[in-house]
Structure formats: C-alpha cells, structure tokens
mmCIF file of C-alpha atoms in Angstrom:
data_model
loop_
_atom_site.group_PDB
_atom_site.id
_atom_site.type_symbol
_atom_site.label_atom_id
_atom_site.label_comp_id
_atom_site.label_asym_id
_atom_site.label_seq_id
_atom_site.Cartn_x
_atom_site.Cartn_y
_atom_site.Cartn_z
ATOM 1 C CA MET S 1 -41.249 30.469 48.285
ATOM 2 C CA GLN S 2 -37.397 28.945 48.178
ATOM 3 C CA HIS S 3 -34.731 29.628 50.746
ATOM 4 C CA ASP S 4 -31.809 29.461 49.090
ATOM 5 C CA ASP S 5 -29.949 29.211 52.962
ATOM 6 C CA VAL S 6 -31.939 26.384 53.732
ATOM 7 C CA VAL S 7 -30.895 24.662 50.556
ATOM 8 C CA TRP S 8 -27.677 24.927 51.164
ATOM 9 C CA GLY S 9 -27.551 24.073 54.651
ATOM 10 C CA ILE S 10 -29.065 20.906 54.044
ATOM 11 C CA ILE S 11 -26.361 19.885 50.789
ATOM 12 C CA ASN S 12 -23.456 21.700 52.372
ATOM 13 C CA LYS S 13 -23.712 19.291 55.922
ATOM 14 C CA SER S 14 -25.979 16.270 54.740
ATOM 15 C CA PHE S 15 -26.063 14.223 51.721
ATOM 16 C CA CYS S 16 -26.087 15.192 48.188
ATOM 17 C CA SER S 17 -26.119 13.177 45.076
ATOM 18 C CA HIS S 18 -24.160 15.844 42.835
ATOM 19 C CA LYS S 19 -21.201 16.115 44.791
ATOM 20 C CA VAL S 20 -17.742 14.739 44.917
ATOM 21 C CA SER S 21 -15.556 14.956 47.618
ATOM 22 C CA THR S 22 -12.121 14.376 47.374
ATOM 23 C CA ALA S 23 -8.973 15.648 49.828
ATOM 24 C CA THR S 24 -8.550 18.815 48.962
ATOM 25 C CA GLN S 25 -11.700 19.754 47.442
ATOM 26 C CA LYS S 26 -15.140 19.438 47.167
ATOM 27 C CA PHE S 27 -16.475 19.082 43.392
ATOM 28 C CA CYS S 28 -19.693 19.263 42.092
ATOM 29 C CA ARG S 29 -21.359 16.809 38.732
ATOM 30 C CA HIS S 30 -24.162 18.973 38.109
ATOM 31 C CA GLU S 31 -25.007 18.897 34.182
ATOM 32 C CA TYR S 32 -25.688 22.851 34.924
ATOM 33 C CA ASN S 33 -22.792 23.470 37.361
ATOM 34 C CA LEU S 34 -20.717 26.974 36.256
ATOM 35 C CA THR S 35 -17.144 25.828 37.342
ATOM 36 C CA GLY S 36 -17.166 22.331 38.661
ATOM 37 C CA LEU S 37 -17.021 23.258 42.130
ATOM 38 C CA CYS S 38 -18.828 22.723 45.304
ATOM 39 C CA GLY S 39 -19.693 25.921 46.511
ATOM 40 C CA ARG S 40 -22.051 28.656 47.538
ATOM 41 C CA TYR S 41 -22.173 30.890 45.234
ATOM 42 C CA THR S 42 -21.914 27.989 42.233
ATOM 43 C CA CYS S 43 -24.058 25.324 43.226
ATOM 44 C CA PRO S 44 -27.188 25.531 41.131
ATOM 45 C CA LEU S 45 -29.933 24.314 43.795
ATOM 46 C CA ALA S 46 -28.735 26.199 46.143
ATOM 47 C CA ASN S 47 -29.195 29.394 44.082
ATOM 48 C CA SER S 48 -32.490 30.830 42.721
ATOM 49 C CA GLN S 49 -30.767 33.538 40.435
ATOM 50 C CA TYR S 50 -28.151 31.443 38.201
ATOM 51 C CA ALA S 51 -27.143 31.449 34.927
ATOM 52 C CA THR S 52 -24.643 29.118 32.773
ATOM 53 C CA VAL S 53 -22.894 28.262 29.207
ATOM 54 C CA ARG S 54 -23.398 24.768 27.393
ATOM 55 C CA GLU S 55 -22.736 23.588 24.012
ATOM 56 C CA GLU S 56 -24.558 21.528 22.589
ATOM 57 C CA ASN S 57 -24.119 19.640 18.572
ATOM 58 C CA GLY S 58 -21.426 22.554 17.910
ATOM 59 C CA ILE S 59 -24.012 25.558 18.759
ATOM 60 C CA VAL S 60 -23.287 27.638 22.447
ATOM 61 C CA TYR S 61 -26.341 28.395 24.844
ATOM 62 C CA LEU S 62 -26.575 30.235 27.585
ATOM 63 C CA TYR S 63 -29.179 28.698 30.599
ATOM 64 C CA MET S 64 -30.808 31.454 32.475
ATOM 65 C CA LYS S 65 -32.629 30.421 35.829
ATOM 66 C CA THR S 66 -34.758 33.023 37.346
ATOM 67 C CA ALA S 67 -37.015 32.985 41.314
ATOM 68 C CA GLU S 68 -40.434 33.313 39.072
ATOM 69 C CA ARG S 69 -39.817 29.891 37.488
ATOM 70 C CA ALA S 70 -39.091 27.905 40.193
ATOM 71 C CA MET S 71 -42.456 26.439 40.697
ATOM 72 C CA PHE S 72 -42.314 24.741 36.964
ATOM 73 C CA PRO S 73 -39.078 22.685 36.965
ATOM 74 C CA SER S 74 -39.683 21.732 33.326
ATOM 75 C CA LYS S 75 -39.816 25.391 32.064
ATOM 76 C CA MET S 76 -36.934 26.923 35.104
ATOM 77 C CA TRP S 77 -34.441 26.864 32.806
ATOM 78 C CA GLU S 78 -33.812 30.075 29.964
ATOM 79 C CA LYS S 79 -32.212 28.866 26.501
ATOM 80 C CA VAL S 80 -30.810 31.946 24.504
ATOM 81 C CA LYS S 81 -28.530 30.486 21.492
ATOM 82 C CA LEU S 82 -25.423 32.824 21.330
ATOM 83 C CA SER S 83 -23.918 33.605 17.946
ATOM 84 C CA ARG S 84 -21.249 32.365 16.544
ATOM 85 C CA ASN S 85 -19.022 35.473 16.445
ATOM 86 C CA PHE S 86 -17.681 36.239 19.467
ATOM 87 C CA GLU S 87 -17.940 39.802 20.018
ATOM 88 C CA LYS S 88 -21.568 39.093 19.039
ATOM 89 C CA ALA S 89 -22.173 36.573 21.998
ATOM 90 C CA ILE S 90 -20.238 38.711 24.257
ATOM 91 C CA HIS S 91 -22.673 41.320 23.344
ATOM 92 C CA GLN S 92 -25.719 38.920 24.296
ATOM 93 C CA ILE S 93 -24.490 37.826 27.497
ATOM 94 C CA ASN S 94 -23.857 41.440 28.344
ATOM 95 C CA GLU S 95 -26.809 42.110 27.854
ATOM 96 C CA SER S 96 -29.182 39.352 28.999
ATOM 97 C CA LEU S 97 -27.075 39.423 32.243
ATOM 98 C CA LEU S 98 -27.628 42.999 32.882
ATOM 99 C CA PHE S 99 -28.743 43.648 35.619
ATOM 100 C CA TRP S 100 -26.658 40.212 37.750
ATOM 101 C CA ASN S 101 -24.135 39.522 39.620
ATOM 102 C CA LYS S 102 -21.100 40.147 38.445
ATOM 103 C CA TYR S 103 -19.273 36.784 39.302
ATOM 104 C CA ILE S 104 -21.653 34.787 37.526
ATOM 105 C CA ILE S 105 -21.716 37.138 34.936
ATOM 106 C CA SER S 106 -17.400 37.003 34.857
ATOM 107 C CA LYS S 107 -17.803 32.886 35.005
ATOM 108 C CA CYS S 108 -20.291 32.772 31.614
ATOM 109 C CA LYS S 109 -18.003 34.630 30.050
ATOM 110 C CA GLN S 110 -14.452 32.268 30.839
ATOM 111 C CA ARG S 111 -16.954 29.101 30.268
ATOM 112 C CA PHE S 112 -17.738 30.433 26.720
ATOM 113 C CA VAL S 113 -14.571 31.274 25.712
ATOM 114 C CA LYS S 114 -13.314 27.723 26.700
ATOM 115 C CA ILE S 115 -16.388 26.595 24.991
ATOM 116 C CA THR S 116 -14.971 28.204 21.742
ATOM 117 C CA GLN S 117 -12.187 27.276 21.991
ATOM 118 C CA TYR S 118 -12.657 23.241 22.254
ATOM 119 C CA LEU S 119 -14.883 24.007 19.363
ATOM 120 C CA ILE S 120 -12.252 25.585 17.156
ATOM 121 C CA ARG S 121 -10.100 22.538 17.868
ATOM 122 C CA MET S 122 -12.143 20.138 17.190
ATOM 123 C CA ARG S 123 -12.881 21.095 13.460
ATOM 124 C CA LYS S 124 -9.538 22.065 12.936
ATOM 125 C CA LEU S 125 -8.835 18.097 13.734
ATOM 126 C CA LYS S 126 -11.220 17.108 11.299
ATOM 127 C CA LEU S 127 -10.129 19.065 8.340
ATOM 128 C CA ARG S 128 -6.763 17.047 9.164
ATOM 129 C CA ARG S 129 -5.985 13.327 7.679
ATOM 130 C CA GLN S 130 -6.644 11.317 10.464
ATOM 131 C CA LYS S 131 -5.068 7.422 11.056
ATOM 132 C CA LEU S 132 -8.059 4.909 11.209
ATOM 133 C CA LEU S 133 -7.237 2.495 14.057
ATOM 134 C CA VAL S 134 -8.241 -1.637 12.387
ATOM 135 C CA PRO S 135 -8.613 -4.190 14.938
ATOM 136 C CA LEU S 136 -6.914 -7.092 14.647
ATOM 137 C CA GLN S 137 -8.909 -10.336 15.162
ATOM 138 C CA ARG S 138 -5.882 -12.628 17.188
ATOM 139 C CA LYS S 139 -8.247 -15.523 17.367
ATOM 140 C CA ILE S 140 -8.992 -15.524 13.564
ATOM 141 C CA GLU S 141 -4.440 -15.149 12.820
ATOM 142 C CA ARG S 142 -4.016 -17.445 14.968
ATOM 143 C CA ARG S 143 -6.894 -20.342 14.200
ATOM 144 C CA GLU S 144 -5.512 -19.352 10.189
ATOM 145 C CA LYS S 145 -1.835 -20.113 11.258
ATOM 146 C CA ARG S 146 -2.645 -23.352 12.924
ATOM 147 C CA ARG S 147 -4.647 -24.423 9.540
ATOM 148 C CA GLU S 148 -1.782 -23.845 7.589
ATOM 149 C CA VAL S 149 0.680 -25.129 9.398
ATOM 150 C CA LYS S 150 -1.264 -28.697 9.577
ATOM 151 C CA ALA S 151 -2.033 -28.426 5.792
ATOM 152 C CA LEU S 152 1.592 -28.249 4.896
ATOM 153 C CA VAL S 153 2.662 -31.170 7.321
ATOM 154 C CA ALA S 154 0.015 -33.177 5.595
ATOM 155 C CA ALA S 155 0.785 -32.190 1.986
ATOM 156 C CA LYS S 156 4.699 -33.175 3.028
ATOM 157 C CA LEU S 157 3.219 -36.690 4.048
ATOM 158 C CA ASP S 158 1.265 -36.909 0.614
ATOM 159 C CA SER S 159 4.397 -36.069 -1.376
ATOM 160 C CA ALA S 160 6.655 -38.432 0.928
ATOM 161 C CA ILE S 161 4.284 -41.203 0.499
ATOM 162 C CA GLU S 162 3.810 -41.245 -2.971
ATOM 163 C CA LYS S 163 7.627 -41.289 -3.425
ATOM 164 C CA GLN S 164 8.124 -44.090 -1.484
ATOM 165 C CA LEU S 165 5.296 -46.005 -3.419
ATOM 166 C CA LEU S 166 6.723 -44.840 -6.297
ATOM 167 C CA GLU S 167 10.028 -46.323 -5.425
ATOM 168 C CA ARG S 168 8.812 -49.751 -4.263
ATOM 169 C CA LEU S 169 7.047 -50.463 -7.761
ATOM 170 C CA LYS S 170 10.073 -49.449 -9.876
ATOM 171 C CA LYS S 171 12.227 -51.588 -7.315
ATOM 172 C CA GLY S 172 9.988 -54.709 -7.968
ATOM 173 C CA THR S 173 8.580 -54.634 -4.516
ATOM 174 C CA TYR S 174 4.713 -55.627 -5.473
ATOM 175 C CA GLU S 175 5.837 -58.525 -7.775
ATOM 176 C CA ASP S 176 1.509 -58.459 -8.622
ATOM 177 C CA ILE S 177 -0.384 -56.134 -10.295
ATOM 178 C CA TYR S 178 -2.550 -53.647 -8.683
ATOM 179 C CA ASN S 179 -5.167 -50.683 -9.671
ATOM 180 C CA PHE S 180 -3.916 -47.377 -9.047
ATOM 181 C CA PRO S 181 -6.144 -44.015 -9.808
ATOM 182 C CA GLN S 182 -5.797 -43.293 -13.490
ATOM 183 C CA ASN S 183 -4.487 -39.699 -12.416
ATOM 184 C CA VAL S 184 -1.911 -40.668 -10.044
ATOM 185 C CA PHE S 185 -0.505 -42.755 -12.907
ATOM 186 C CA ASN S 186 -0.608 -40.014 -15.574
ATOM 187 C CA LYS S 187 1.108 -38.026 -12.552
ATOM 188 C CA ALA S 188 3.692 -40.475 -12.274
ATOM 189 C CA LEU S 189 4.502 -40.787 -15.688
ATOM 190 C CA GLU S 190 4.494 -36.719 -16.607
ATOM 191 C CA SER S 191 7.017 -37.183 -13.767
ATOM 192 C CA GLU S 192 9.308 -39.317 -15.314
ATOM 193 C CA THR S 193 9.238 -37.748 -18.761
ATOM 194 C CA VAL S 194 10.094 -34.844 -17.605
ATOM 195 C CA GLU S 195 13.221 -35.990 -16.079
ATOM 196 C CA ASP S 196 14.012 -38.115 -18.979
ATOM 197 C CA GLU S 197 13.763 -34.934 -21.483
ATOM 198 C CA ASP S 198 15.784 -32.843 -18.670
ATOM 199 C CA ASP S 199 18.664 -35.508 -18.783
ATOM 200 C CA ASP S 200 19.234 -35.784 -22.691
ATOM 201 C CA GLU S 201 19.034 -32.080 -22.600
ATOM 202 C CA GLU S 202 21.938 -32.023 -20.242
ATOM 203 C CA GLN S 203 24.212 -34.674 -22.157
ATOM 204 C CA HIS S 204 23.398 -32.469 -25.743
ATOM 205 C CA GLU S 205 24.449 -29.656 -23.977
ATOM 206 C CA GLU S 206 27.508 -31.194 -22.410
ATOM 207 C CA GLU S 207 27.944 -32.732 -25.828
ATOM 208 C CA GLU S 208 28.551 -29.697 -27.656
ATOM 209 C CA LEU S 209 30.689 -27.925 -25.220
ATOM 210 C CA SER S 210 33.053 -31.132 -25.027
ATOM 211 C CA GLU S 211 33.333 -30.598 -29.494
ATOM 212 C CA SER S 212 33.331 -26.984 -29.392
ATOM 213 C CA GLU S 213 36.809 -27.471 -26.931
ATOM 214 C CA LYS S 214 38.054 -30.153 -29.051
ATOM 215 C CA GLU S 215 37.960 -27.726 -32.556
ATOM 216 C CA MET S 216 39.565 -24.952 -30.065
ATOM 217 C CA GLU S 217 42.512 -26.966 -29.800
ATOM 218 C CA ILE S 218 42.651 -28.536 -33.594
ATOM 219 C CA GLU S 219 43.177 -25.044 -34.991
ATOM 220 C CA PRO S 220 45.609 -23.931 -33.932
ATOM 221 C CA GLU S 221 47.652 -26.854 -34.904
ATOM 222 C CA VAL S 222 46.084 -26.524 -38.491
ATOM 223 C CA GLU S 223 47.301 -23.014 -38.744
ATOM 224 C CA LYS S 224 50.821 -24.258 -38.171
ATOM 225 C CA GLU S 225 50.240 -26.832 -40.482
ATOM 226 C CA LEU S 226 49.532 -24.093 -42.913
ATOM 227 C CA GLN S 227 52.531 -21.941 -41.862
ATOM 228 C CA LEU S 228 54.853 -24.617 -42.938
ATOM 229 C CA ASP S 229 53.317 -25.599 -46.444
ATOM 230 C CA THR S 230 53.015 -21.839 -47.559
ATOM 231 C CA GLU S 231 55.140 -20.957 -50.070
ATOM 232 C CA TYR S 232 55.927 -17.471 -51.087
ATOM 233 C CA VAL S 233 56.676 -16.897 -55.020
ATOM 234 C CA GLU S 234 58.139 -14.140 -57.078
ATOM 235 C CA ALA S 235 56.144 -11.640 -59.016
ATOM 236 C CA GLU S 236 57.824 -12.247 -62.987
ATOM 237 C CA ASP S 237 58.560 -9.025 -65.178
ATOM 238 C CA ASP S 238 55.831 -7.608 -67.599
ATOM 239 C CA ASP S 239 58.500 -8.042 -70.376
ATOM 240 C CA ASP S 240 59.241 -11.781 -70.008
ATOM 241 C CA GLU S 241 55.087 -12.374 -70.169
ATOM 242 C CA GLU S 242 55.034 -10.053 -73.056
ATOM 243 C CA MET S 243 57.960 -11.969 -74.613
ATOM 244 C CA ASP S 244 55.309 -15.244 -73.554
ATOM 245 C CA THR S 245 52.462 -13.899 -76.188
ATOM 246 C CA ASP S 246 54.767 -13.054 -78.911
ATOM 247 C CA ALA S 247 56.000 -16.861 -79.129
ATOM 248 C CA ASP S 248 52.770 -18.348 -78.952
ATOM 249 C CA SER S 249 51.885 -16.132 -82.030
ATOM 250 C CA GLU S 250 52.902 -18.112 -85.619
ATOM 251 C CA SER S 251 55.801 -16.882 -87.235
ATOM 252 C CA GLY S 252 54.507 -13.251 -87.065
ATOM 253 C CA LYS S 253 52.055 -13.831 -89.571
ATOM 254 C CA ARG S 254 48.924 -11.682 -89.617
ATOM 255 C CA GLU S 255 45.711 -14.123 -88.261
ATOM 256 C CA ALA S 256 42.168 -13.587 -90.246
ATOM 257 C CA ALA S 257 39.576 -13.049 -87.475
ATOM 258 C CA ASP S 258 36.581 -14.660 -88.551
ATOM 259 C CA VAL S 259 33.459 -11.595 -88.906
ATOM 260 C CA ASP S 260 30.190 -11.811 -89.618
ATOM 261 C CA SER S 261 27.906 -11.739 -92.600
ATOM 262 C CA ASP S 262 24.935 -8.837 -90.782
ATOM 263 C CA PHE S 263 29.449 -6.612 -90.315
ATOM 264 C CA GLU S 264 30.663 -7.182 -93.644
ATOM 265 C CA SER S 265 27.184 -5.959 -94.961
ATOM 266 C CA SER S 266 27.177 -3.269 -92.817
ATOM 267 C CA ASP S 267 30.367 -2.300 -94.156
ATOM 268 C CA ASN S 268 29.706 -2.243 -97.302
ATOM 269 C CA SER S 269 26.496 -0.835 -97.600
ATOM 270 C CA ASP S 270 28.173 2.684 -96.120
ATOM 271 C CA ILE S 271 30.991 2.020 -98.123
ATOM 272 C CA GLU S 272 28.217 2.276 -101.809
ATOM 273 C CA LEU S 273 26.335 5.113 -99.909
ATOM 274 C CA MET S 274 29.682 7.307 -99.580
#
C-alpha cells in the first residue's frame, strides 16, 4: 500500500532529488509535475491519484496515475492522445477526469491551453522567413590576411630587385656577359618596346596638335590677303553683248551651214512624195 502522507513527510522534511529551493519558493524538476511547484497537491510522488498534460513531437497527451497501478512502475501512467481540436480535447479531459479532484482538472486544462498556444507560435515561426546564422571562422580569416600581406611584400621586393638589376645593366655596371633566364629577358624587352611605342605615340600626337594650331593661325592671314586682292567687276548690258556678236559676223551676209548627206536625201524624198 502507498501512504501519501508518509511519502510527503519524508520528501518535505528530508532530501528530494527533484526539489529546487530558492529564497522565496520551492520548485520541482520532475517531468510529470503539473505546475512545476513543490507542494502537497502538486507532487507526483506523494499523490497516488495524479494527472498531467505533456507534449511530445507536436502531439499533446494526457497522463493519468492511479493507486491500482502503483505496483507496476512501467505501467503506472496511462497515456491518452488528445485531439487537435481545442473543444474536443477539453471534452476528453473532462470525461477522463470525471470524478477527480477539481484542482487537478483545472490545472490540466490550464496546462493544455499553454501548450496549444506555444505550438501555434512555433508553427507561425516556421512558416516565416528566418535568418540563417553562419558562424565566422576568425582564425582562418586572420591566417589568410597574414598570407596576403606576406605575398604582397614578396611581390614588391621581386619587382624592385628586377628594376634595380635592369638599371645596372643599362648603366653598364656588369661589363661581362651573364646568363639570365630567357623569360626574364623577354619580359624586359617587351617592357622596353611598350615604353618606346608610348613615347612615339605621344610625340606624334604633339606634332599633330602643333600643325593644327599653325593652320588655325595661317587661315586668318590668308583671308585678309584674299579680301585685298578681290576686285569687284560690274556686269555689262545685254545690248552691248548683242552688238559685239553682230560686229564679229562678216558684212551681214548669210553664212552657209554644212549639212550631212543623209539630211539632204531625206528632205528631197519628202518633197518628191508630196
């Protein structure tokens, strides 16, 4: 037989592994506790008739314990699945706990309401767009930055050494002939040719600009000279032109015009037909 008062006296006055005491209140960490508080009517160990509501993977269950199953710890709690519909679930709780203590019935309903509310909030949050938090690997980033800085320094040193060697070769500090790698030699030649081409282009552009400026300077002078050389001539009358043409003709006689043989023959043939 299970004596609830004896169990509660031992738990309340002595040690309990599920009890957490604070300055103001005592809490219970037992998984089947109905309210989370340590008390005579809320302790699942000190009550042979006890009920609670739990949620597992989004499904709500009603757990009930009776004194008849106290000798079988594995079968002590009866498990009843509650409906997703709120009204049907409340009706199931009322039917299952028909002749039970009203305090336990009201607390089970309150717990069921709280569980349904946080399940609804969880579903809404899953449907929304959520930000994906990506961890930043600080050590790898620092390592890569250090390597980049070292690579830049090495590249600058190599370019500076190449420039100094080329300058020394041009000045003739190395009198004897040395064997250099072919790739480096080709690069040096290409850089020199490119520089020469750029210089030639710049000189050509400067010459074109100077010529265009000279032309612009000469043009106004030429215009002035042309304006001075131009003479305005009055147009003669038409009567004078006719007189000149008459004077050129010979003593007012008609001049014979040369006519082709074909033309003469065609005229004669026409006359004969008439």
